[in-house]
Amino acid sequence: MTLMLIAPAAVAALAAAPLAVRAVLKHRRAAEARITSPAGIVEGRYVTIGGVEQWLQIRGEDRANPVLLVVHGGPGSPYSVFTAALREWEKHFTVVHWDRRGCGRTLRRNGAPAPEELTFERMVADGIEVAEHVRAHLGKDKVILMAGSMGTIVGLPMARQRPDLFSAYVGTDFYVNMVDNERQGRLDTLERLRAAGNKRGVATLEALDADPRTWDVKAWGRRMQWSMGTDPSNPNGGLKKLFSLLLTKPDYSLLDVVAWLKGFAAVRDAMFTQFMRFDARAEGTRLEIPFHLFQGAQDVVTLTGPAVEYFAEVDAPAKSLVLIDGASHFAAFTHPAEFLAALRTTTADA
């Protein structure tokens, strides 16, 4: 997922949009988000994780419900911006969002982290600490771990290293092998562009080396731009939803919006070389906890075919595969009802 071209548009929109309109939309979102049940929980606070104050958002209508810890993608795009889309989820789960180092409100609190802190190994260690904190804070023996997109690079090692913390792993927008994914994604996008007669897009992608290992972050961004823009299910649908919710998140000030965008770009650029090396098979395909894959059936970013192939290879105590028809990337947030149904069915005993 890339905001390489969206971020400037976001800044322009912030400057142009009447603040009164934004205030009305935020008020509406706040009313829709309100949790009043006696057993409910609504928290947003900083917790010291790995020596750094990191932001956690915790919401749910009943503390007795299972806890769902969401590991965001990007690798620098906190998924708490999708809170409004997940309102129904909060009736059945206590949903925990975590802004990682250099991201969102954690960035706003601490400023940019040192380059040596922006490693996936560091984020895995942080994630384990977050899970331990959430488990103790909410009085749960285990929590459900859900990781999306580049959150896979953090979530899978968390599940492998500390299976005692988690009752299940839920993967979505699933990356398998970054080089293979980008190579095939470029070819698939070229096919759609040629069929549409889009000469500009064809020229842009033909100019990219066929081997993604030679790309820089700008080249990768061009692949992502054209892939999402030609998504047959909903061109740029996920990005449009993200942008709309980011601007109208009830508890976000304009400074929070700017921090979110700044963190996304900075973390993406800083971690590009690392995430391009990712291979989910590098540490094997055995998991000690149930493995559930809920994938958009037409994902043009984290390609559905390789994700299904990986699922077939996974050895786990239990596993399930749900392909959400009509969904591409961000399947959880563009099709939240279908995703929730899969969550409730597969994690009923979690």
PDB file of C-alpha atoms in Angstrom, residues 38-247:
ATOM      1  CA  PRO A  38     -21.612  -0.943  31.600  1.00  0.00           C
ATOM      2  CA  ALA A  39     -19.206  -3.723  30.667  1.00  0.00           C
ATOM      3  CA  GLY A  40     -17.653  -1.758  27.819  1.00  0.00           C
ATOM      4  CA  ILE A  41     -14.174  -0.354  27.500  1.00  0.00           C
ATOM      5  CA  VAL A  42     -12.925   2.730  25.667  1.00  0.00           C
ATOM      6  CA  GLU A  43      -9.284   3.574  26.236  1.00  0.00           C
ATOM      7  CA  GLY A  44      -6.605   5.457  24.380  1.00  0.00           C
ATOM      8  CA  ARG A  45      -3.286   5.841  26.132  1.00  0.00           C
ATOM      9  CA  TYR A  46       0.457   5.545  25.972  1.00  0.00           C
ATOM     10  CA  VAL A  47       2.198   2.475  27.347  1.00  0.00           C
ATOM     11  CA  THR A  48       5.955   2.149  27.716  1.00  0.00           C
ATOM     12  CA  ILE A  49       6.986  -0.584  25.284  1.00  0.00           C
ATOM     13  CA  GLY A  50      10.652  -1.303  24.619  1.00  0.00           C
ATOM     14  CA  GLY A  51      11.591   1.872  26.471  1.00  0.00           C
ATOM     15  CA  VAL A  52       9.345   4.035  24.252  1.00  0.00           C
ATOM     16  CA  GLU A  53       5.859   5.389  24.949  1.00  0.00           C
ATOM     17  CA  GLN A  54       3.641   3.755  22.315  1.00  0.00           C
ATOM     18  CA  TRP A  55      -0.042   4.416  21.674  1.00  0.00           C
ATOM     19  CA  LEU A  56      -2.732   1.807  22.271  1.00  0.00           C
ATOM     20  CA  GLN A  57      -6.430   2.162  21.456  1.00  0.00           C
ATOM     21  CA  ILE A  58      -8.738  -0.349  23.170  1.00  0.00           C
ATOM     22  CA  ARG A  59     -12.463  -0.485  22.406  1.00  0.00           C
ATOM     23  CA  GLY A  60     -15.235  -2.998  22.980  1.00  0.00           C
ATOM     24  CA  GLU A  61     -18.746  -3.329  24.349  1.00  0.00           C
ATOM     25  CA  ASP A  62     -18.061  -6.193  26.748  1.00  0.00           C
ATOM     26  CA  ARG A  63     -14.794  -6.881  28.536  1.00  0.00           C
ATOM     27  CA  ALA A  64     -15.755 -10.567  28.639  1.00  0.00           C
ATOM     28  CA  ASN A  65     -15.412 -10.795  24.832  1.00  0.00           C
ATOM     29  CA  PRO A  66     -12.279 -12.191  23.190  1.00  0.00           C
ATOM     30  CA  VAL A  67      -9.461  -9.704  22.611  1.00  0.00           C
ATOM     31  CA  LEU A  68      -8.308  -9.004  19.051  1.00  0.00           C
ATOM     32  CA  LEU A  69      -4.850  -7.419  18.807  1.00  0.00           C
ATOM     33  CA  VAL A  70      -4.448  -5.783  15.372  1.00  0.00           C
ATOM     34  CA  VAL A  71      -0.950  -5.440  13.879  1.00  0.00           C
ATOM     35  CA  HIS A  72      -1.050  -2.779  11.184  1.00  0.00           C
ATOM     36  CA  GLY A  73       0.591  -2.713   7.777  1.00  0.00           C
ATOM     37  CA  GLY A  74       2.194   0.034   5.772  1.00  0.00           C
ATOM     38  CA  PRO A  75       4.649  -0.714   7.412  1.00  0.00           C
ATOM     39  CA  GLY A  76       3.829   2.667   8.965  1.00  0.00           C
ATOM     40  CA  SER A  77       0.030   3.016   8.680  1.00  0.00           C
ATOM     41  CA  PRO A  78      -1.853   2.484  11.974  1.00  0.00           C
ATOM     42  CA  TYR A  79      -5.187   0.786  11.356  1.00  0.00           C
ATOM     43  CA  SER A  80      -6.961   2.644  14.156  1.00  0.00           C
ATOM     44  CA  VAL A  81      -8.076   5.044  11.393  1.00  0.00           C
ATOM     45  CA  PHE A  82     -10.487   2.279  10.345  1.00  0.00           C
ATOM     46  CA  THR A  83     -12.236   2.274  13.739  1.00  0.00           C
ATOM     47  CA  ALA A  84     -15.516   3.565  12.285  1.00  0.00           C
ATOM     48  CA  ALA A  85     -15.613   0.719   9.756  1.00  0.00           C
ATOM     49  CA  LEU A  86     -15.161  -1.844  12.540  1.00  0.00           C
ATOM     50  CA  ARG A  87     -17.878  -0.587  14.876  1.00  0.00           C
ATOM     51  CA  GLU A  88     -19.848  -3.844  14.617  1.00  0.00           C
ATOM     52  CA  TRP A  89     -16.711  -5.812  15.513  1.00  0.00           C
ATOM     53  CA  GLU A  90     -16.641  -4.110  18.906  1.00  0.00           C
ATOM     54  CA  LYS A  91     -19.873  -5.862  19.872  1.00  0.00           C
ATOM     55  CA  HIS A  92     -18.124  -9.222  19.685  1.00  0.00           C
ATOM     56  CA  PHE A  93     -14.432  -8.456  20.354  1.00  0.00           C
ATOM     57  CA  THR A  94     -12.348  -6.055  22.360  1.00  0.00           C
ATOM     58  CA  VAL A  95     -10.324  -4.536  19.519  1.00  0.00           C
ATOM     59  CA  VAL A  96      -6.804  -3.291  20.274  1.00  0.00           C
ATOM     60  CA  HIS A  97      -4.910  -1.056  17.838  1.00  0.00           C
ATOM     61  CA  TRP A  98      -1.213  -0.277  18.332  1.00  0.00           C
ATOM     62  CA  ASP A  99       0.733   2.593  16.720  1.00  0.00           C
ATOM     63  CA  ARG A 100       4.247   1.227  16.224  1.00  0.00           C
ATOM     64  CA  ARG A 101       7.552   3.105  16.486  1.00  0.00           C
ATOM     65  CA  GLY A 102       7.672   6.027  14.106  1.00  0.00           C
ATOM     66  CA  CYS A 103       3.934   5.767  13.365  1.00  0.00           C
ATOM     67  CA  GLY A 104       0.834   7.807  14.139  1.00  0.00           C
ATOM     68  CA  ARG A 105       0.471   9.001  17.693  1.00  0.00           C
ATOM     69  CA  THR A 106       3.619   7.195  18.785  1.00  0.00           C
ATOM     70  CA  LEU A 107       5.524   9.367  16.325  1.00  0.00           C
ATOM     71  CA  ARG A 108       3.760  12.492  17.554  1.00  0.00           C
ATOM     72  CA  ARG A 109       4.702  11.688  21.162  1.00  0.00           C
ATOM     73  CA  ASN A 110       8.338  10.764  20.624  1.00  0.00           C
ATOM     74  CA  GLY A 111       9.408  12.261  17.313  1.00  0.00           C
ATOM     75  CA  ALA A 112      11.190  10.229  14.660  1.00  0.00           C
ATOM     76  CA  PRO A 113      13.005   7.157  16.011  1.00  0.00           C
ATOM     77  CA  ALA A 114      16.692   6.562  15.385  1.00  0.00           C
ATOM     78  CA  PRO A 115      17.301   4.545  12.190  1.00  0.00           C
ATOM     79  CA  GLU A 116      18.562   1.558  14.170  1.00  0.00           C
ATOM     80  CA  GLU A 117      15.182   1.329  15.925  1.00  0.00           C
ATOM     81  CA  LEU A 118      13.282   0.850  12.663  1.00  0.00           C
ATOM     82  CA  THR A 119      13.793  -2.864  12.221  1.00  0.00           C
ATOM     83  CA  PHE A 120      11.209  -5.590  12.006  1.00  0.00           C
ATOM     84  CA  GLU A 121      13.064  -7.495  14.722  1.00  0.00           C
ATOM     85  CA  ARG A 122      12.604  -4.551  17.085  1.00  0.00           C
ATOM     86  CA  MET A 123       8.916  -4.312  16.167  1.00  0.00           C
ATOM     87  CA  VAL A 124       8.407  -8.028  16.786  1.00  0.00           C
ATOM     88  CA  ALA A 125       9.919  -7.626  20.257  1.00  0.00           C
ATOM     89  CA  ASP A 126       7.682  -4.594  20.854  1.00  0.00           C
ATOM     90  CA  GLY A 127       4.656  -6.548  19.637  1.00  0.00           C
ATOM     91  CA  ILE A 128       5.307  -9.367  22.070  1.00  0.00           C
ATOM     92  CA  GLU A 129       5.563  -6.832  24.879  1.00  0.00           C
ATOM     93  CA  VAL A 130       2.292  -5.227  23.744  1.00  0.00           C
ATOM     94  CA  ALA A 131       0.577  -8.632  23.773  1.00  0.00           C
ATOM     95  CA  GLU A 132       1.850  -9.324  27.278  1.00  0.00           C
ATOM     96  CA  HIS A 133       0.611  -5.949  28.471  1.00  0.00           C
ATOM     97  CA  VAL A 134      -2.813  -6.337  26.848  1.00  0.00           C
ATOM     98  CA  ARG A 135      -3.239  -9.821  28.266  1.00  0.00           C
ATOM     99  CA  ALA A 136      -2.462  -8.624  31.791  1.00  0.00           C
ATOM    100  CA  HIS A 137      -4.391  -5.356  31.492  1.00  0.00           C
ATOM    101  CA  LEU A 138      -7.565  -7.038  30.219  1.00  0.00           C
ATOM    102  CA  GLY A 139      -7.266 -10.147  32.374  1.00  0.00           C
ATOM    103  CA  LYS A 140      -7.037 -12.613  29.493  1.00  0.00           C
ATOM    104  CA  ASP A 141      -4.979 -15.778  29.293  1.00  0.00           C
ATOM    105  CA  LYS A 142      -4.533 -15.367  25.519  1.00  0.00           C
ATOM    106  CA  VAL A 143      -5.492 -12.943  22.756  1.00  0.00           C
ATOM    107  CA  ILE A 144      -6.249 -13.346  19.045  1.00  0.00           C
ATOM    108  CA  LEU A 145      -3.493 -11.927  16.855  1.00  0.00           C
ATOM    109  CA  MET A 146      -4.575 -10.325  13.572  1.00  0.00           C
ATOM    110  CA  ALA A 147      -1.967  -8.977  11.145  1.00  0.00           C
ATOM    111  CA  GLY A 148      -2.595  -7.276   7.819  1.00  0.00           C
ATOM    112  CA  SER A 149      -0.399  -6.560   4.806  1.00  0.00           C
ATOM    113  CA  MET A 150       3.123  -5.676   6.001  1.00  0.00           C
ATOM    114  CA  GLY A 151       1.902  -6.397   9.495  1.00  0.00           C
ATOM    115  CA  THR A 152       2.508  -9.989   8.388  1.00  0.00           C
ATOM    116  CA  ILE A 153       6.243  -9.332   8.724  1.00  0.00           C
ATOM    117  CA  VAL A 154       5.677  -8.526  12.409  1.00  0.00           C
ATOM    118  CA  GLY A 155       2.754 -10.810  13.209  1.00  0.00           C
ATOM    119  CA  LEU A 156       4.079 -14.149  11.950  1.00  0.00           C
ATOM    120  CA  PRO A 157       7.290 -14.005  14.037  1.00  0.00           C
ATOM    121  CA  MET A 158       5.259 -12.923  17.068  1.00  0.00           C
ATOM    122  CA  ALA A 159       3.077 -16.016  16.700  1.00  0.00           C
ATOM    123  CA  ARG A 160       6.086 -18.276  16.170  1.00  0.00           C
ATOM    124  CA  GLN A 161       8.151 -16.906  19.035  1.00  0.00           C
ATOM    125  CA  ARG A 162       5.379 -16.718  21.655  1.00  0.00           C
ATOM    126  CA  PRO A 163       2.512 -19.071  20.804  1.00  0.00           C
ATOM    127  CA  ASP A 164       1.637 -19.117  24.513  1.00  0.00           C
ATOM    128  CA  LEU A 165       0.289 -15.570  24.188  1.00  0.00           C
ATOM    129  CA  PHE A 166      -2.143 -16.208  21.342  1.00  0.00           C
ATOM    130  CA  SER A 167      -5.221 -18.353  20.837  1.00  0.00           C
ATOM    131  CA  ALA A 168      -5.137 -17.934  17.039  1.00  0.00           C
ATOM    132  CA  TYR A 169      -3.421 -16.094  14.196  1.00  0.00           C
ATOM    133  CA  VAL A 170      -5.580 -14.281  11.650  1.00  0.00           C
ATOM    134  CA  GLY A 171      -3.805 -13.175   8.479  1.00  0.00           C
ATOM    135  CA  THR A 172      -5.198 -10.850   5.838  1.00  0.00           C
ATOM    136  CA  ASP A 173      -3.751  -8.962   2.853  1.00  0.00           C
ATOM    137  CA  PHE A 174      -1.110 -11.642   3.234  1.00  0.00           C
ATOM    138  CA  TYR A 175       2.424 -11.180   1.906  1.00  0.00           C
ATOM    139  CA  VAL A 176       4.301 -14.389   1.106  1.00  0.00           C
ATOM    140  CA  ASN A 177       7.452 -13.508  -0.849  1.00  0.00           C
ATOM    141  CA  MET A 178       7.929  -9.823  -1.610  1.00  0.00           C
ATOM    142  CA  VAL A 179      10.119 -10.212  -4.702  1.00  0.00           C
ATOM    143  CA  ASP A 180       7.820 -12.778  -6.301  1.00  0.00           C
ATOM    144  CA  ASN A 181       4.746 -10.751  -5.319  1.00  0.00           C
ATOM    145  CA  GLU A 182       6.061  -7.544  -6.879  1.00  0.00           C
ATOM    146  CA  ARG A 183       7.277  -9.285 -10.023  1.00  0.00           C
ATOM    147  CA  GLN A 184       3.881 -10.873 -10.652  1.00  0.00           C
ATOM    148  CA  GLY A 185       1.991  -7.780  -9.517  1.00  0.00           C
ATOM    149  CA  ARG A 186       3.776  -5.685 -12.141  1.00  0.00           C
ATOM    150  CA  LEU A 187       2.950  -8.213 -14.866  1.00  0.00           C
ATOM    151  CA  ASP A 188      -0.712  -8.459 -13.832  1.00  0.00           C
ATOM    152  CA  THR A 189      -1.032  -4.681 -13.792  1.00  0.00           C
ATOM    153  CA  LEU A 190       0.604  -4.365 -17.204  1.00  0.00           C
ATOM    154  CA  GLU A 191      -1.956  -6.826 -18.557  1.00  0.00           C
ATOM    155  CA  ARG A 192      -4.838  -4.712 -17.236  1.00  0.00           C
ATOM    156  CA  LEU A 193      -3.288  -1.501 -18.554  1.00  0.00           C
ATOM    157  CA  ARG A 194      -2.745  -2.950 -22.018  1.00  0.00           C
ATOM    158  CA  ALA A 195      -6.307  -4.260 -22.131  1.00  0.00           C
ATOM    159  CA  ALA A 196      -7.554  -0.766 -21.245  1.00  0.00           C
ATOM    160  CA  GLY A 197      -5.296   0.906 -23.785  1.00  0.00           C
ATOM    161  CA  ASN A 198      -3.613   2.977 -21.075  1.00  0.00           C
ATOM    162  CA  LYS A 199      -0.371   3.906 -22.822  1.00  0.00           C
ATOM    163  CA  ARG A 200       0.928   6.091 -20.009  1.00  0.00           C
ATOM    164  CA  GLY A 201       0.559   3.340 -17.417  1.00  0.00           C
ATOM    165  CA  VAL A 202       2.081   0.757 -19.736  1.00  0.00           C
ATOM    166  CA  ALA A 203       5.081   2.990 -20.395  1.00  0.00           C
ATOM    167  CA  THR A 204       5.546   3.629 -16.671  1.00  0.00           C
ATOM    168  CA  LEU A 205       5.593  -0.040 -15.718  1.00  0.00           C
ATOM    169  CA  GLU A 206       7.552  -1.166 -18.746  1.00  0.00           C
ATOM    170  CA  ALA A 207      10.261   1.251 -17.638  1.00  0.00           C
ATOM    171  CA  LEU A 208      10.638  -0.700 -14.388  1.00  0.00           C
ATOM    172  CA  ASP A 209      13.187  -3.493 -14.330  1.00  0.00           C
ATOM    173  CA  ALA A 210      11.544  -6.913 -14.482  1.00  0.00           C
ATOM    174  CA  ASP A 211      13.503  -7.832 -11.339  1.00  0.00           C
ATOM    175  CA  PRO A 212      12.051  -5.983  -8.307  1.00  0.00           C
ATOM    176  CA  ARG A 213      15.314  -6.467  -6.433  1.00  0.00           C
ATOM    177  CA  THR A 214      16.694  -3.553  -8.474  1.00  0.00           C
ATOM    178  CA  TRP A 215      13.864  -1.169  -7.526  1.00  0.00           C
ATOM    179  CA  ASP A 216      14.063   1.758  -5.180  1.00  0.00           C
ATOM    180  CA  VAL A 217      11.104   2.903  -3.101  1.00  0.00           C
ATOM    181  CA  LYS A 218       9.903   5.273  -5.843  1.00  0.00           C
ATOM    182  CA  ALA A 219       9.825   2.455  -8.383  1.00  0.00           C
ATOM    183  CA  TRP A 220       7.879   0.305  -5.937  1.00  0.00           C
ATOM    184  CA  GLY A 221       5.486   3.190  -5.410  1.00  0.00           C
ATOM    185  CA  ARG A 222       4.798   3.392  -9.127  1.00  0.00           C
ATOM    186  CA  ARG A 223       3.911  -0.300  -9.231  1.00  0.00           C
ATOM    187  CA  MET A 224       1.555   0.193  -6.294  1.00  0.00           C
ATOM    188  CA  GLN A 225      -0.025   3.326  -7.777  1.00  0.00           C
ATOM    189  CA  TRP A 226      -0.969   1.655 -11.048  1.00  0.00           C
ATOM    190  CA  SER A 227      -1.969  -1.652  -9.452  1.00  0.00           C
ATOM    191  CA  MET A 228      -4.412  -0.022  -7.053  1.00  0.00           C
ATOM    192  CA  GLY A 229      -5.645   2.433  -9.665  1.00  0.00           C
ATOM    193  CA  THR A 230      -6.559  -0.414 -12.024  1.00  0.00           C
ATOM    194  CA  ASP A 231      -8.037  -2.676  -9.346  1.00  0.00           C
ATOM    195  CA  PRO A 232     -10.977  -4.390 -11.119  1.00  0.00           C
ATOM    196  CA  SER A 233     -12.999  -4.741  -7.918  1.00  0.00           C
ATOM    197  CA  ASN A 234     -12.793  -1.095  -6.808  1.00  0.00           C
ATOM    198  CA  PRO A 235     -10.065   1.212  -8.163  1.00  0.00           C
ATOM    199  CA  ASN A 236      -8.262   2.804  -5.208  1.00  0.00           C
ATOM    200  CA  GLY A 237     -11.215   1.774  -3.042  1.00  0.00           C
ATOM    201  CA  GLY A 238      -9.190   0.976   0.055  1.00  0.00           C
ATOM    202  CA  LEU A 239      -7.194   4.191  -0.151  1.00  0.00           C
ATOM    203  CA  LYS A 240     -10.318   6.302  -0.593  1.00  0.00           C
ATOM    204  CA  LYS A 241     -11.869   4.738   2.501  1.00  0.00           C
ATOM    205  CA  LEU A 242      -8.668   5.161   4.512  1.00  0.00           C
ATOM    206  CA  PHE A 243      -8.307   8.813   3.530  1.00  0.00           C
ATOM    207  CA  SER A 244     -11.933   9.623   4.352  1.00  0.00           C
ATOM    208  CA  LEU A 245     -11.747   7.978   7.777  1.00  0.00           C
ATOM    209  CA  LEU A 246      -8.354   9.506   8.554  1.00  0.00           C
ATOM    210  CA  LEU A 247      -9.715  13.025   8.032  1.00  0.00           C
TER     211      LEU A 247
END
